[in-house]
Short mmCIF file of N, CA, C and O in Angstrom, two decimals:
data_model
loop_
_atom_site.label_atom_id
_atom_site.label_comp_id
_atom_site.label_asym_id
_atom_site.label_seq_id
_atom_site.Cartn_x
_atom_site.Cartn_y
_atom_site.Cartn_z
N UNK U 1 29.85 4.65 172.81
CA UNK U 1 30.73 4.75 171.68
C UNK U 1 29.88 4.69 170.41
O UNK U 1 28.75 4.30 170.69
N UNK U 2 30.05 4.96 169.02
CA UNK U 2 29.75 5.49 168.15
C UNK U 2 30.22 5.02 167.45
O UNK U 2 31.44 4.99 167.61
N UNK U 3 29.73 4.39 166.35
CA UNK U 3 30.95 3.75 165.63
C UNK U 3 29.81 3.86 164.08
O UNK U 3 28.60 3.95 164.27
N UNK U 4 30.38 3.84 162.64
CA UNK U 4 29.77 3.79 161.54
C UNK U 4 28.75 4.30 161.09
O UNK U 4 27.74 3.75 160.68
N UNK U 5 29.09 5.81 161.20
CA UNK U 5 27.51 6.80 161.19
C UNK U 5 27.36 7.35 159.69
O UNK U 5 28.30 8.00 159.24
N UNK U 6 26.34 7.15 158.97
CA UNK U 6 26.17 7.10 157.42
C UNK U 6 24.77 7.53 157.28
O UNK U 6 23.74 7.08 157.80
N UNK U 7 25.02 8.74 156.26
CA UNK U 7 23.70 9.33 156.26
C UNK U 7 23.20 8.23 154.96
O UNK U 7 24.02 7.57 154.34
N UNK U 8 21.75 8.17 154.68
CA UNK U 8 20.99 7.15 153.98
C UNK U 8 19.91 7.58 153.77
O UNK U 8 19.07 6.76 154.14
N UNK U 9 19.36 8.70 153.25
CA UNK U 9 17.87 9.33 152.72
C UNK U 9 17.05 9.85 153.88
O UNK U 9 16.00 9.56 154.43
N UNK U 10 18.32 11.07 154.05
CA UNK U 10 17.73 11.61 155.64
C UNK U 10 17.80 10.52 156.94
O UNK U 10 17.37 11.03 157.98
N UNK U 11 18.16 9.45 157.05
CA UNK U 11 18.98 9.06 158.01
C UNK U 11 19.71 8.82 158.09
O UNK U 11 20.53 8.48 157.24
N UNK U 12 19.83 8.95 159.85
CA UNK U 12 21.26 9.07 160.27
C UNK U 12 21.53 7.14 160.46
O UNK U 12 20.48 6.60 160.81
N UNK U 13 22.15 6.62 160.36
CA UNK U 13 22.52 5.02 160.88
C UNK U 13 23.73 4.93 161.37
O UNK U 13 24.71 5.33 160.74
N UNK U 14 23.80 4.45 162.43
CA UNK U 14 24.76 4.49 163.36
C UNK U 14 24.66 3.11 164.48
O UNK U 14 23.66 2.52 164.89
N UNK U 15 25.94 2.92 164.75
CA UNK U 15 26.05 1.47 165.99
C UNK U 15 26.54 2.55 167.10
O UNK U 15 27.32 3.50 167.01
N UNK U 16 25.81 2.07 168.12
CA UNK U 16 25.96 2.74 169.66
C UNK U 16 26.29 1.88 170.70
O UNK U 16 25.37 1.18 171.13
N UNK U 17 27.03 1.80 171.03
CA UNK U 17 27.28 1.26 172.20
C UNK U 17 27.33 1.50 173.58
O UNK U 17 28.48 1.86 173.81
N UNK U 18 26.67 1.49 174.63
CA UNK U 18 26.32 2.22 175.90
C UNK U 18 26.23 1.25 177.10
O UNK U 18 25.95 0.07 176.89
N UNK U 19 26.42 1.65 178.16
CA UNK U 19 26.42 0.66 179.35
C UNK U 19 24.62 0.70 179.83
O UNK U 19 23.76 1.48 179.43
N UNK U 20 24.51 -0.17 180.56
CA UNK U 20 22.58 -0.35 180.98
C UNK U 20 23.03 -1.67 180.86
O UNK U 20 24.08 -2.30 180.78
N UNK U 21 21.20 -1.94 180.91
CA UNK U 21 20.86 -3.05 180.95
C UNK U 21 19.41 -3.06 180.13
O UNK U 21 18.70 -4.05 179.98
N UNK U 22 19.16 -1.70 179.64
CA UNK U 22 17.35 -2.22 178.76
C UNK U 22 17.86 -1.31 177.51
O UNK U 22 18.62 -0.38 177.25
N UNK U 23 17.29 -1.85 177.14
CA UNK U 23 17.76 -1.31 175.34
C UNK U 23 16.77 0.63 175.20
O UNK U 23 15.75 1.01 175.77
N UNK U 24 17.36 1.11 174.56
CA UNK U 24 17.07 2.67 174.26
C UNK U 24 16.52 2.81 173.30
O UNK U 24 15.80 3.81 173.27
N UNK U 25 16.55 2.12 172.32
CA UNK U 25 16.74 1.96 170.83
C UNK U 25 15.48 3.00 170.20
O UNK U 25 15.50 3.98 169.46
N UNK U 26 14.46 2.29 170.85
CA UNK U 26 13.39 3.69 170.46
C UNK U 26 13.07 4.84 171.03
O UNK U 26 12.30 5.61 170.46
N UNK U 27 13.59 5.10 172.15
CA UNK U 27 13.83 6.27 172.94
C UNK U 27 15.01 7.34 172.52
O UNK U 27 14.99 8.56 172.70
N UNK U 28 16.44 6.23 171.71
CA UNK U 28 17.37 7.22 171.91
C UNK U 28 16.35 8.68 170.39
O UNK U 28 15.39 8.45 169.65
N UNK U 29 17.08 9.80 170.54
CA UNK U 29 16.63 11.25 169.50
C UNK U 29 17.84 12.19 169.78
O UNK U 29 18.41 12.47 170.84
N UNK U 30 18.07 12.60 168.39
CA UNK U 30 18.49 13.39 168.29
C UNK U 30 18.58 15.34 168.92
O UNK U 30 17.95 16.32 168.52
N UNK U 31 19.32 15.24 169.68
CA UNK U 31 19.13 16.82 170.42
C UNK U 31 20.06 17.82 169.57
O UNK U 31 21.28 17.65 169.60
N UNK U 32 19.53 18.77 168.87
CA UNK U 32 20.01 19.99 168.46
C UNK U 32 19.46 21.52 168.78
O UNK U 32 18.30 21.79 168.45
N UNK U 33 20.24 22.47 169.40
CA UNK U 33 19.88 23.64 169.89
C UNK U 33 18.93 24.83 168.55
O UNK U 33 18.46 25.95 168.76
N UNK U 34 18.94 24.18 167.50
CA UNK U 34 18.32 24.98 166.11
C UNK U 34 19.89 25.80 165.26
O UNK U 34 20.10 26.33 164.17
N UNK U 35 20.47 25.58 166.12
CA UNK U 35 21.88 26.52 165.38
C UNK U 35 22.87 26.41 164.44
O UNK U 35 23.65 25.47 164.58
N UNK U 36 23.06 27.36 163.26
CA UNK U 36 24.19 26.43 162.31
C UNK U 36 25.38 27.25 162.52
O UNK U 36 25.25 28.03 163.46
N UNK U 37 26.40 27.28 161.98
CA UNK U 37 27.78 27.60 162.14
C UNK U 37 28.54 27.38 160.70
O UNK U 37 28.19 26.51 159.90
N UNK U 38 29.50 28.19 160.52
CA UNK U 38 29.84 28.37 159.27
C UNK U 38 31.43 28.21 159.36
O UNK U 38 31.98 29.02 160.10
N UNK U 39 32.49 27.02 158.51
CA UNK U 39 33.67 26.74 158.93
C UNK U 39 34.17 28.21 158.04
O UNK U 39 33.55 29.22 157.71
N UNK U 40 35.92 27.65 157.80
CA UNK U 40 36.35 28.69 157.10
C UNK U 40 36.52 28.54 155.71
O UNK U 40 37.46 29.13 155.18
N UNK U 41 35.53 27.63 154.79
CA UNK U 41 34.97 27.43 153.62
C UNK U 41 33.79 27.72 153.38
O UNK U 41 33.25 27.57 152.29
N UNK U 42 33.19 28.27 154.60
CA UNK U 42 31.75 29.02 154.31
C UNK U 42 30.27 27.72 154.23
O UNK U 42 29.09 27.87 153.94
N UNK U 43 31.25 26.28 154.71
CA UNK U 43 30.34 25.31 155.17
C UNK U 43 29.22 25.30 155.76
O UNK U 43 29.64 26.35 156.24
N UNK U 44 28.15 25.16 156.24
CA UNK U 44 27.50 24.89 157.30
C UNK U 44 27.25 23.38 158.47
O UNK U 44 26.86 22.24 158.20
N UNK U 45 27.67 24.01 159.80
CA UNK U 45 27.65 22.48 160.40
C UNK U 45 26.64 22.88 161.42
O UNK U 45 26.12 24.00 161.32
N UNK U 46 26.33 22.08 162.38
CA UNK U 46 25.19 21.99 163.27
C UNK U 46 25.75 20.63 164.51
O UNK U 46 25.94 19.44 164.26
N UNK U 47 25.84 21.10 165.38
CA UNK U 47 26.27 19.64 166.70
C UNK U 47 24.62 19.27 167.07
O UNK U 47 23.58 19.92 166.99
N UNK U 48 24.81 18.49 167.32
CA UNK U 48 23.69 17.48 167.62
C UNK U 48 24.55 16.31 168.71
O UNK U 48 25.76 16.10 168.63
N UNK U 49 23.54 15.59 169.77
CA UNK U 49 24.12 14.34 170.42
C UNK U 49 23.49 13.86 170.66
O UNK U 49 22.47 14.44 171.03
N UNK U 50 23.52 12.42 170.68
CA UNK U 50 22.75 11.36 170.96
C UNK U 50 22.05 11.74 172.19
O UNK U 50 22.69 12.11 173.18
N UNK U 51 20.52 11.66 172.20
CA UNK U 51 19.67 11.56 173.88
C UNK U 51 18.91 10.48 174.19
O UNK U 51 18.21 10.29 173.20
N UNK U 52 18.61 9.48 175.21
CA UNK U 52 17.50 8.78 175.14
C UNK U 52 17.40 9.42 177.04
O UNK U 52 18.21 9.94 177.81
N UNK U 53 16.06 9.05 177.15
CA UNK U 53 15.48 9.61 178.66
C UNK U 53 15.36 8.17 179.30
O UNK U 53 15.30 8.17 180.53
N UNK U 54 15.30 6.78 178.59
CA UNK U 54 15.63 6.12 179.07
C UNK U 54 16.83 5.61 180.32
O UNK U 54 17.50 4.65 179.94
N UNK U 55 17.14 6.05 181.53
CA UNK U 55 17.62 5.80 182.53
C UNK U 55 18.22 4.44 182.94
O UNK U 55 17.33 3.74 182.46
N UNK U 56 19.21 3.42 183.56
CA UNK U 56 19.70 2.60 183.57
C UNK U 56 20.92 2.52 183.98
O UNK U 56 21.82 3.12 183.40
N UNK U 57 21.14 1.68 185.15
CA UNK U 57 22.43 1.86 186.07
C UNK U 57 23.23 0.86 186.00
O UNK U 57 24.42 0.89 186.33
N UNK U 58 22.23 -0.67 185.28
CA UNK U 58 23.15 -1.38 185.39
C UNK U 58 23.93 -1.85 184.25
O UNK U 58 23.62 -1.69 183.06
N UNK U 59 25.15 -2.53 184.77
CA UNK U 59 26.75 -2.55 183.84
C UNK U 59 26.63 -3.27 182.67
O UNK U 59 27.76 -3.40 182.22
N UNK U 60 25.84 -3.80 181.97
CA UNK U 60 25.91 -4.55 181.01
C UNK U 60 26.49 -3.71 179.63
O UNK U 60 26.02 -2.61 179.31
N UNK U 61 27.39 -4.27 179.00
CA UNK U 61 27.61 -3.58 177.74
C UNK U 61 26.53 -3.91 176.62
O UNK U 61 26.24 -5.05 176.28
N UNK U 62 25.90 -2.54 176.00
CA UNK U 62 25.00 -2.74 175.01
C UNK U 62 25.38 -2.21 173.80
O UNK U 62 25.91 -1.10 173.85
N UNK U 63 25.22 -2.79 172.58
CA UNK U 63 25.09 -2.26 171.17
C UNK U 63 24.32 -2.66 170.15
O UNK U 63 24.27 -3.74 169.56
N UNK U 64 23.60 -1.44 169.98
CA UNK U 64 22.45 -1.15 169.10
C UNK U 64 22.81 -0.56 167.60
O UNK U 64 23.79 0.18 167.55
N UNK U 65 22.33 -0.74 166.79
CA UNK U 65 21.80 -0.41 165.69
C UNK U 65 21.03 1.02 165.73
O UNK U 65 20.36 1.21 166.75
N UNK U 66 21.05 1.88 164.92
CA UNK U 66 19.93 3.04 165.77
C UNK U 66 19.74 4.14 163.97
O UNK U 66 20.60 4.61 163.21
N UNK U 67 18.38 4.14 163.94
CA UNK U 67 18.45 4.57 162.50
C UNK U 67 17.68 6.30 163.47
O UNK U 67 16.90 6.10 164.41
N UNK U 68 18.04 7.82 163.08
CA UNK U 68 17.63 8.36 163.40
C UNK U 68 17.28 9.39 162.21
O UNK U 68 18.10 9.43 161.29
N UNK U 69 15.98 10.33 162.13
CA UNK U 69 15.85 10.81 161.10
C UNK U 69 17.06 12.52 161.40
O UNK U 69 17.54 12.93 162.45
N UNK U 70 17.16 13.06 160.09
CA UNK U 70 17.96 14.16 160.41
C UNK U 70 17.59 15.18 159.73
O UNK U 70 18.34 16.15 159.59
N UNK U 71 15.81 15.11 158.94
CA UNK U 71 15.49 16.24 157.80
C UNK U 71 15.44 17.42 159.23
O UNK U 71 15.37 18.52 158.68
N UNK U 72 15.44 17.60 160.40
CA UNK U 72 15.30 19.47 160.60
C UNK U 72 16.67 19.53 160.33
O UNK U 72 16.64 20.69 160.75
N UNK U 73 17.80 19.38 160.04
CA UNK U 73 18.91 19.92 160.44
C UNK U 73 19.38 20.52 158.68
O UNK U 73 20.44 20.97 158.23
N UNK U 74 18.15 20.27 158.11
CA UNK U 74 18.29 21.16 156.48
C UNK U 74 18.47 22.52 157.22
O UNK U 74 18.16 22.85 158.37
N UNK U 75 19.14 23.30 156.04
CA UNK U 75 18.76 24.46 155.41
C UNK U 75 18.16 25.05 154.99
O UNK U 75 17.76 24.29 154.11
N UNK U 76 17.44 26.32 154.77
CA UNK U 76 16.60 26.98 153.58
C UNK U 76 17.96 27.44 152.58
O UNK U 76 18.96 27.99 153.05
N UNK U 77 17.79 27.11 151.11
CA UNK U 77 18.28 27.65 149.91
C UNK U 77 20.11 27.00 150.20
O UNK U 77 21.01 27.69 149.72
N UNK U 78 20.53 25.49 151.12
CA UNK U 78 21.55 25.04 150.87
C UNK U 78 21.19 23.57 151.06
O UNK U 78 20.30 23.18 151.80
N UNK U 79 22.13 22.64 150.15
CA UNK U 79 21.95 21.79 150.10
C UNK U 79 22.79 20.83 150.49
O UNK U 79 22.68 19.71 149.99
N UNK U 80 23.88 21.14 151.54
CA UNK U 80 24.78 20.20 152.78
C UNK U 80 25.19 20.55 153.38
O UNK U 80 26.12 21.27 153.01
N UNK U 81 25.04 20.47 154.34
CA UNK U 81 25.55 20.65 155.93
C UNK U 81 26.38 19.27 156.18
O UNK U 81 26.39 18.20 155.59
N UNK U 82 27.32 19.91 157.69
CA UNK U 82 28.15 18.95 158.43
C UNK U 82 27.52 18.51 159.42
O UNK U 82 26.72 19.26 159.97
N UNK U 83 27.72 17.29 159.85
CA UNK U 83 26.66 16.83 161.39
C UNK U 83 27.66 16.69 162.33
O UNK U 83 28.18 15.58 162.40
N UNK U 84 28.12 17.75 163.22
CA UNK U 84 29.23 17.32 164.06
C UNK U 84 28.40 16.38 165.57
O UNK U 84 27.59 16.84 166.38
N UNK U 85 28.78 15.48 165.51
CA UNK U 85 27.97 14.37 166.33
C UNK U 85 28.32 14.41 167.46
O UNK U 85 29.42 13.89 167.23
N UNK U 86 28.34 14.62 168.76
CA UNK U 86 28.80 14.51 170.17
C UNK U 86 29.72 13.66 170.49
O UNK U 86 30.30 14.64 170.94
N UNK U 87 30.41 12.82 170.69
CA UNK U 87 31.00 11.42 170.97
C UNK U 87 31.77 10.71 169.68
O UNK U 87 32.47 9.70 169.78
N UNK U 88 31.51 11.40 168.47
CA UNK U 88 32.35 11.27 167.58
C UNK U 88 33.31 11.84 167.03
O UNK U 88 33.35 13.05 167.24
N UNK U 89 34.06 11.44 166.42
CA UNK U 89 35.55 12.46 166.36
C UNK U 89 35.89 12.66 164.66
O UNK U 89 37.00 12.92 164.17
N UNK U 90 34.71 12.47 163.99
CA UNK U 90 34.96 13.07 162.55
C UNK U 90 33.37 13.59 162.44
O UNK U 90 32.38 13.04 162.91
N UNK U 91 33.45 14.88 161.66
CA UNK U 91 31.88 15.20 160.61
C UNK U 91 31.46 14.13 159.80
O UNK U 91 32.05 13.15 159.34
N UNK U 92 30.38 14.49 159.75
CA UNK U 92 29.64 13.63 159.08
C UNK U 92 28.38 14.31 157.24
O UNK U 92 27.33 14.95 157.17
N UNK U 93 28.80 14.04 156.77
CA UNK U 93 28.51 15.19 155.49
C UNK U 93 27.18 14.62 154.96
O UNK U 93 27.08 13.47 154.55
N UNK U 94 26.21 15.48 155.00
CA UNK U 94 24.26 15.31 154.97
C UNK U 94 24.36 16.32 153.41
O UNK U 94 24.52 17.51 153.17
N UNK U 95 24.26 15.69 153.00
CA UNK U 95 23.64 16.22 151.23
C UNK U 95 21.85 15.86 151.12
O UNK U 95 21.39 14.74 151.33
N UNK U 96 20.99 17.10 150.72
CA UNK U 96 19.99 16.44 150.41
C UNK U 96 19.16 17.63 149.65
O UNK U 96 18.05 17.40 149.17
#
């Protein structure tokens, strides 16, 4: 779960919450395919989702803190994009 995601000078900051048992925290990164998309205001957004390769089966509930950077997901010649986040259920608006 996902909860309080706020962009902050090219990062992303966000609380994660995930089942395991060893923390991700520096493993979890951002996965984006390079692609933008344009709403019907002529916006630009980009999906991205949380990844860590960190592996872990057991049940413990975890929540982290997780600061991730987000400068590739600029533009050339625009200055905000939408971050539609995987597991979250609003955009997230990157001015920079």
């Amino acid at each position: 779960m996902i909860r309080n995601p706020k962009i902050i000078q090219n990062k992303l900051l966000l609380v994660h919450s995930y089942g395991g048992g060893e923390s991700n925290r520096e493993s979890t990164k951002l996965l984006w395919n390079g692609k933008y998309y344009q709403n019907s205001s002529g916006e630009y957004i980009v999906d991205v989702v949380l990844f860590s390769d960190v592996m872990d089966i057991r049940r413990a509930l975890l929540t982290e803190k997780k600061i991730l950077d987000v400068t590739a997901l600029q533009r050339e010649g625009v200055r905000f994009v939408w971050i539609n986040l995987v597991g979250y259920e609003t955009l997230i608006g990157y001015a920079y």
